[in-house]
PDB file of C-alpha atoms in Angstrom:
ATOM      1  CA  UNK A   1     123.592  83.062  99.987  1.00 35.00           C
ATOM      2  CA  UNK A   2     123.884  82.256  96.293  1.00 31.00           C
ATOM      3  CA  UNK A   3     121.836  84.767  94.296  1.00 39.00           C
ATOM      4  CA  UNK A   4     121.408  85.115  90.600  1.00 36.00           C
ATOM      5  CA  UNK A   5     119.006  86.764  88.194  1.00 40.00           C
ATOM      6  CA  UNK A   6     117.148  84.608  85.717  1.00 41.00           C
ATOM      7  CA  UNK A   7     115.265  86.135  82.808  1.00 42.00           C
ATOM      8  CA  UNK A   8     111.974  84.471  81.903  1.00 42.00           C
ATOM      9  CA  UNK A   9     110.592  86.124  78.793  1.00 42.00           C
ATOM     10  CA  UNK A  10     110.282  89.789  79.718  1.00 41.00           C
ATOM     11  CA  UNK A  11     109.962  89.131  83.440  1.00 43.00           C
ATOM     12  CA  UNK A  12     113.020  89.234  85.663  1.00 46.00           C
ATOM     13  CA  UNK A  13     112.851  86.820  88.562  1.00 50.00           C
ATOM     14  CA  UNK A  14     115.406  86.843  91.349  1.00 54.00           C
ATOM     15  CA  UNK A  15     116.125  83.445  92.799  1.00 53.00           C
ATOM     16  CA  UNK A  16     118.125  82.454  95.839  1.00 57.00           C
ATOM     17  CA  UNK A  17     119.368  79.309  97.476  1.00 61.00           C
ATOM     18  CA  UNK A  18     116.253  79.362  99.676  1.00 64.00           C
ATOM     19  CA  UNK A  19     112.577  79.868  98.822  1.00 63.00           C
ATOM     20  CA  UNK A  20     110.345  82.876  99.415  1.00 66.00           C
ATOM     21  CA  UNK A  21     106.901  81.816  98.313  1.00 64.00           C
ATOM     22  CA  UNK A  22     103.386  81.316  99.599  1.00 64.00           C
ATOM     23  CA  UNK A  23     104.019  77.902 101.130  1.00 60.00           C
ATOM     24  CA  UNK A  24     106.872  78.947 103.436  1.00 53.00           C
ATOM     25  CA  UNK A  25     104.633  80.615 106.055  1.00 53.00           C
ATOM     26  CA  UNK A  26     100.996  81.294 106.835  1.00 55.00           C
ATOM     27  CA  UNK A  27      99.809  84.325 104.865  1.00 54.00           C
ATOM     28  CA  UNK A  28      96.995  86.648 105.897  1.00 61.00           C
ATOM     29  CA  UNK A  29      96.910  88.677 102.680  1.00 63.00           C
ATOM     30  CA  UNK A  30      96.929  87.728  99.032  1.00 67.00           C
ATOM     31  CA  UNK A  31     100.231  88.663  97.387  1.00 69.00           C
ATOM     32  CA  UNK A  32     100.389  91.486  94.836  1.00 71.00           C
ATOM     33  CA  UNK A  33     100.129  89.046  91.916  1.00 66.00           C
ATOM     34  CA  UNK A  34      96.634  88.076  93.084  1.00 61.00           C
ATOM     35  CA  UNK A  35      95.485  91.673  93.559  1.00 62.00           C
ATOM     36  CA  UNK A  36      93.766  93.383  90.667  1.00 59.00           C
ATOM     37  CA  UNK A  37      94.357  97.134  90.660  1.00 61.00           C
ATOM     38  CA  UNK A  38      92.822  98.285  87.360  1.00 57.00           C
ATOM     39  CA  UNK A  39      94.470 101.728  87.427  1.00 56.00           C
ATOM     40  CA  UNK A  40      98.025 100.291  87.660  1.00 62.00           C
ATOM     41  CA  UNK A  41      99.538  99.638  84.232  1.00 57.00           C
ATOM     42  CA  UNK A  42      99.764  95.932  83.357  1.00 59.00           C
ATOM     43  CA  UNK A  43     103.432  95.063  83.128  1.00 60.00           C
ATOM     44  CA  UNK A  44     104.222  95.395  86.833  1.00 56.00           C
ATOM     45  CA  UNK A  45     106.553  92.520  87.703  1.00 73.00           C
ATOM     46  CA  UNK A  46     104.225  90.583  90.004  1.00 80.00           C
ATOM     47  CA  UNK A  47     106.709  87.746  90.615  1.00 80.00           C
ATOM     48  CA  UNK A  48     109.207  90.283  91.957  1.00 84.00           C
ATOM     49  CA  UNK A  49     106.571  91.876  94.209  1.00 87.00           C
ATOM     50  CA  UNK A  50     105.435  88.509  95.537  1.00 86.00           C
ATOM     51  CA  UNK A  51     109.032  87.541  96.342  1.00 86.00           C
ATOM     52  CA  UNK A  52     109.527  90.858  98.161  1.00 90.00           C
ATOM     53  CA  UNK A  53     106.380  90.343 100.226  1.00 89.00           C
ATOM     54  CA  UNK A  54     107.332  86.758 101.117  1.00 88.00           C
ATOM     55  CA  UNK A  55     110.971  87.662 101.924  1.00 90.00           C
ATOM     56  CA  UNK A  56     109.731  90.447 104.220  1.00 91.00           C
ATOM     57  CA  UNK A  57     107.258  88.187 106.030  1.00 88.00           C
ATOM     58  CA  UNK A  58     109.944  85.487 106.265  1.00 87.00           C
ATOM     59  CA  UNK A  59     112.346  88.031 107.815  1.00 89.00           C
ATOM     60  CA  UNK A  60     115.064  87.534 105.190  1.00 90.00           C
ATOM     61  CA  UNK A  61     116.819  90.914 105.163  1.00 93.00           C
ATOM     62  CA  UNK A  62     119.385  90.048 102.467  1.00 91.00           C
ATOM     63  CA  UNK A  63     116.788  89.047  99.898  1.00 91.00           C
ATOM     64  CA  UNK A  64     114.479  91.861 100.976  1.00 93.00           C
ATOM     65  CA  UNK A  65     117.155  94.510 100.397  1.00 94.00           C
ATOM     66  CA  UNK A  66     118.077  93.105  96.990  1.00 91.00           C
ATOM     67  CA  UNK A  67     114.423  92.902  95.957  1.00 92.00           C
ATOM     68  CA  UNK A  68     113.706  96.452  97.155  1.00 95.00           C
ATOM     69  CA  UNK A  69     116.523  97.673  94.904  1.00 94.00           C
ATOM     70  CA  UNK A  70     114.885  95.934  91.945  1.00 91.00           C
ATOM     71  CA  UNK A  71     111.414  97.311  92.769  1.00 92.00           C
ATOM     72  CA  UNK A  72     112.824 100.853  93.077  1.00 94.00           C
ATOM     73  CA  UNK A  73     114.034 100.659  89.482  1.00 93.00           C
ATOM     74  CA  UNK A  74     110.523  99.804  88.233  1.00 90.00           C
ATOM     75  CA  UNK A  75     107.937 102.596  88.519  1.00 92.00           C
ATOM     76  CA  UNK A  76     105.068 100.213  87.725  1.00 89.00           C
ATOM     77  CA  UNK A  77     106.121  97.731  90.404  1.00 90.00           C
ATOM     78  CA  UNK A  78     106.449 100.475  93.016  1.00 93.00           C
ATOM     79  CA  UNK A  79     103.055 101.863  91.987  1.00 92.00           C
ATOM     80  CA  UNK A  80     101.384  98.495  92.401  1.00 90.00           C
ATOM     81  CA  UNK A  81     103.114  97.772  95.706  1.00 93.00           C
ATOM     82  CA  UNK A  82     102.172 101.110  97.313  1.00 95.00           C
ATOM     83  CA  UNK A  83      98.562 101.017  96.097  1.00 93.00           C
ATOM     84  CA  UNK A  84      98.301  97.368  97.218  1.00 92.00           C
ATOM     85  CA  UNK A  85      99.502  98.337 100.719  1.00 95.00           C
ATOM     86  CA  UNK A  86      97.148 101.336 100.853  1.00 96.00           C
ATOM     87  CA  UNK A  87      94.235  99.174  99.725  1.00 92.00           C
ATOM     88  CA  UNK A  88      94.988  96.560 102.402  1.00 94.00           C
ATOM     89  CA  UNK A  89      95.338  99.221 105.116  1.00 95.00           C
ATOM     90  CA  UNK A  90      92.037 100.749 103.992  1.00 95.00           C
ATOM     91  CA  UNK A  91      90.366  97.346 104.241  1.00 92.00           C
ATOM     92  CA  UNK A  92      91.850  96.672 107.694  1.00 93.00           C
ATOM     93  CA  UNK A  93      91.104 100.077 109.230  1.00 94.00           C
ATOM     94  CA  UNK A  94      88.072 101.172 107.160  1.00 94.00           C
ATOM     95  CA  UNK A  95      90.125 104.101 105.812  1.00 94.00           C
ATOM     96  CA  UNK A  96      93.778 105.031 105.714  1.00 95.00           C
ATOM     97  CA  UNK A  97      94.656 106.075 109.256  1.00 94.00           C
ATOM     98  CA  UNK A  98      96.168 109.506 109.824  1.00 94.00           C
ATOM     99  CA  UNK A  99      99.358 107.737 110.967  1.00 93.00           C
ATOM    100  CA  UNK A 100      99.982 106.723 107.356  1.00 95.00           C
ATOM    101  CA  UNK A 101      99.460 110.150 105.785  1.00 95.00           C
ATOM    102  CA  UNK A 102     100.369 112.744 108.413  1.00 93.00           C
ATOM    103  CA  UNK A 103     103.839 113.058 109.933  1.00 88.00           C
ATOM    104  CA  UNK A 104     102.508 114.618 113.155  1.00 89.00           C
ATOM    105  CA  UNK A 105     100.157 111.654 113.705  1.00 87.00           C
ATOM    106  CA  UNK A 106     103.103 109.231 113.801  1.00 81.00           C
ATOM    107  CA  UNK A 107     104.650 110.889 116.867  1.00 78.00           C
ATOM    108  CA  UNK A 108     103.352 108.195 119.225  1.00 80.00           C
ATOM    109  CA  UNK A 109     103.768 105.170 116.944  1.00 83.00           C
ATOM    110  CA  UNK A 110     106.689 102.789 116.451  1.00 85.00           C
ATOM    111  CA  UNK A 111     105.968 102.482 112.711  1.00 89.00           C
ATOM    112  CA  UNK A 112     107.078 105.596 110.866  1.00 91.00           C
ATOM    113  CA  UNK A 113     106.058 105.718 107.200  1.00 95.00           C
ATOM    114  CA  UNK A 114     108.541 107.419 104.902  1.00 95.00           C
ATOM    115  CA  UNK A 115     107.784 110.923 103.626  1.00 95.00           C
ATOM    116  CA  UNK A 116     107.322 109.595 100.086  1.00 97.00           C
ATOM    117  CA  UNK A 117     104.903 106.907 101.235  1.00 97.00           C
ATOM    118  CA  UNK A 118     102.886 109.449 103.252  1.00 96.00           C
ATOM    119  CA  UNK A 119     102.570 111.726 100.210  1.00 96.00           C
ATOM    120  CA  UNK A 120     101.421 108.854  97.998  1.00 97.00           C
ATOM    121  CA  UNK A 121      99.097 107.491 100.686  1.00 97.00           C
ATOM    122  CA  UNK A 122      97.497 110.934 101.072  1.00 96.00           C
ATOM    123  CA  UNK A 123      96.673 110.915  97.339  1.00 96.00           C
ATOM    124  CA  UNK A 124      95.343 107.354  97.646  1.00 95.00           C
ATOM    125  CA  UNK A 125      93.197 108.433 100.595  1.00 96.00           C
ATOM    126  CA  UNK A 126      91.531 111.254  98.659  1.00 94.00           C
ATOM    127  CA  UNK A 127      91.275 109.537  95.259  1.00 93.00           C
ATOM    128  CA  UNK A 128      91.210 105.817  96.076  1.00 90.00           C
ATOM    129  CA  UNK A 129      94.329 105.374  93.931  1.00 90.00           C
ATOM    130  CA  UNK A 130      97.534 107.010  92.816  1.00 92.00           C
ATOM    131  CA  UNK A 131      98.715 107.771  89.292  1.00 92.00           C
ATOM    132  CA  UNK A 132     101.702 106.489  87.350  1.00 90.00           C
ATOM    133  CA  UNK A 133     102.989 110.052  86.984  1.00 94.00           C
ATOM    134  CA  UNK A 134     103.444 110.271  90.758  1.00 95.00           C
ATOM    135  CA  UNK A 135     105.980 107.436  90.600  1.00 95.00           C
ATOM    136  CA  UNK A 136     107.697 108.575  87.412  1.00 95.00           C
ATOM    137  CA  UNK A 137     108.316 111.974  89.049  1.00 96.00           C
ATOM    138  CA  UNK A 138     110.266 110.336  91.879  1.00 97.00           C
ATOM    139  CA  UNK A 139     113.753 108.904  91.737  1.00 97.00           C
ATOM    140  CA  UNK A 140     114.762 105.359  92.632  1.00 97.00           C
ATOM    141  CA  UNK A 141     115.697 106.322  96.216  1.00 97.00           C
ATOM    142  CA  UNK A 142     112.239 107.785  96.868  1.00 98.00           C
ATOM    143  CA  UNK A 143     110.523 104.835  95.194  1.00 97.00           C
ATOM    144  CA  UNK A 144     112.640 102.454  97.314  1.00 98.00           C
ATOM    145  CA  UNK A 145     111.641 104.177 100.569  1.00 97.00           C
ATOM    146  CA  UNK A 146     107.972 104.098  99.537  1.00 98.00           C
ATOM    147  CA  UNK A 147     108.220 100.410  98.589  1.00 97.00           C
ATOM    148  CA  UNK A 148     110.035  99.637 101.841  1.00 97.00           C
ATOM    149  CA  UNK A 149     107.287 101.328 103.855  1.00 97.00           C
ATOM    150  CA  UNK A 150     104.554  99.592 101.845  1.00 97.00           C
ATOM    151  CA  UNK A 151     105.890  96.065 102.284  1.00 96.00           C
ATOM    152  CA  UNK A 152     106.756  96.697 105.954  1.00 95.00           C
ATOM    153  CA  UNK A 153     103.202  97.912 106.537  1.00 96.00           C
ATOM    154  CA  UNK A 154     101.604  94.823 105.014  1.00 94.00           C
ATOM    155  CA  UNK A 155     104.005  92.488 106.823  1.00 92.00           C
ATOM    156  CA  UNK A 156     103.223  94.292 110.097  1.00 92.00           C
ATOM    157  CA  UNK A 157      99.497  94.017 109.513  1.00 92.00           C
ATOM    158  CA  UNK A 158     100.076  90.347 108.679  1.00 89.00           C
ATOM    159  CA  UNK A 159     101.710  89.789 112.057  1.00 88.00           C
ATOM    160  CA  UNK A 160      99.777  92.153 114.343  1.00 89.00           C
ATOM    161  CA  UNK A 161      96.596  93.138 112.467  1.00 87.00           C
ATOM    162  CA  UNK A 162      95.169  96.493 113.616  1.00 88.00           C
ATOM    163  CA  UNK A 163      97.565  96.671 116.572  1.00 90.00           C
ATOM    164  CA  UNK A 164     100.494  97.184 114.211  1.00 90.00           C
ATOM    165  CA  UNK A 165     100.181 100.977 114.051  1.00 88.00           C
ATOM    166  CA  UNK A 166      99.316 101.350 117.709  1.00 81.00           C
ATOM    167  CA  UNK A 167     101.892  99.170 119.506  1.00 73.00           C
TER     168      UNK A 167
END
């Protein structure tokens, strides 16, 4: 796989020798770039988030891993991705299910959200959003695990809808 980073203005876009974009598969959810989350600071790299979502849905682990590393370095991108996933899960289930915020509730599920994601999702559940400070206070490894959980959640909902958490 031939990968390289191309800078377009202030936005970094990762390209590969194969596409990860809206047209490569049927999409249930709008990508992060088409989601307006007014409490997330503007400069989140939406092209990077879209590529991560599409690579995850396409099942491309190499690109997904590389893109997760890039998202983990960007607090704004991680913030948007986690709140986007929480918003989608809230829309699908009517609220964030306990399985996404409580470790004990995941005992009987195949999907196990990371500890960082559960903490952030619990704040989203009570406030309807998270704050930028919550992401700045976490290191890249914690942001990566939260981003990984977020994109896995949306891809799972894409494939299985409400059954995803209860398989």
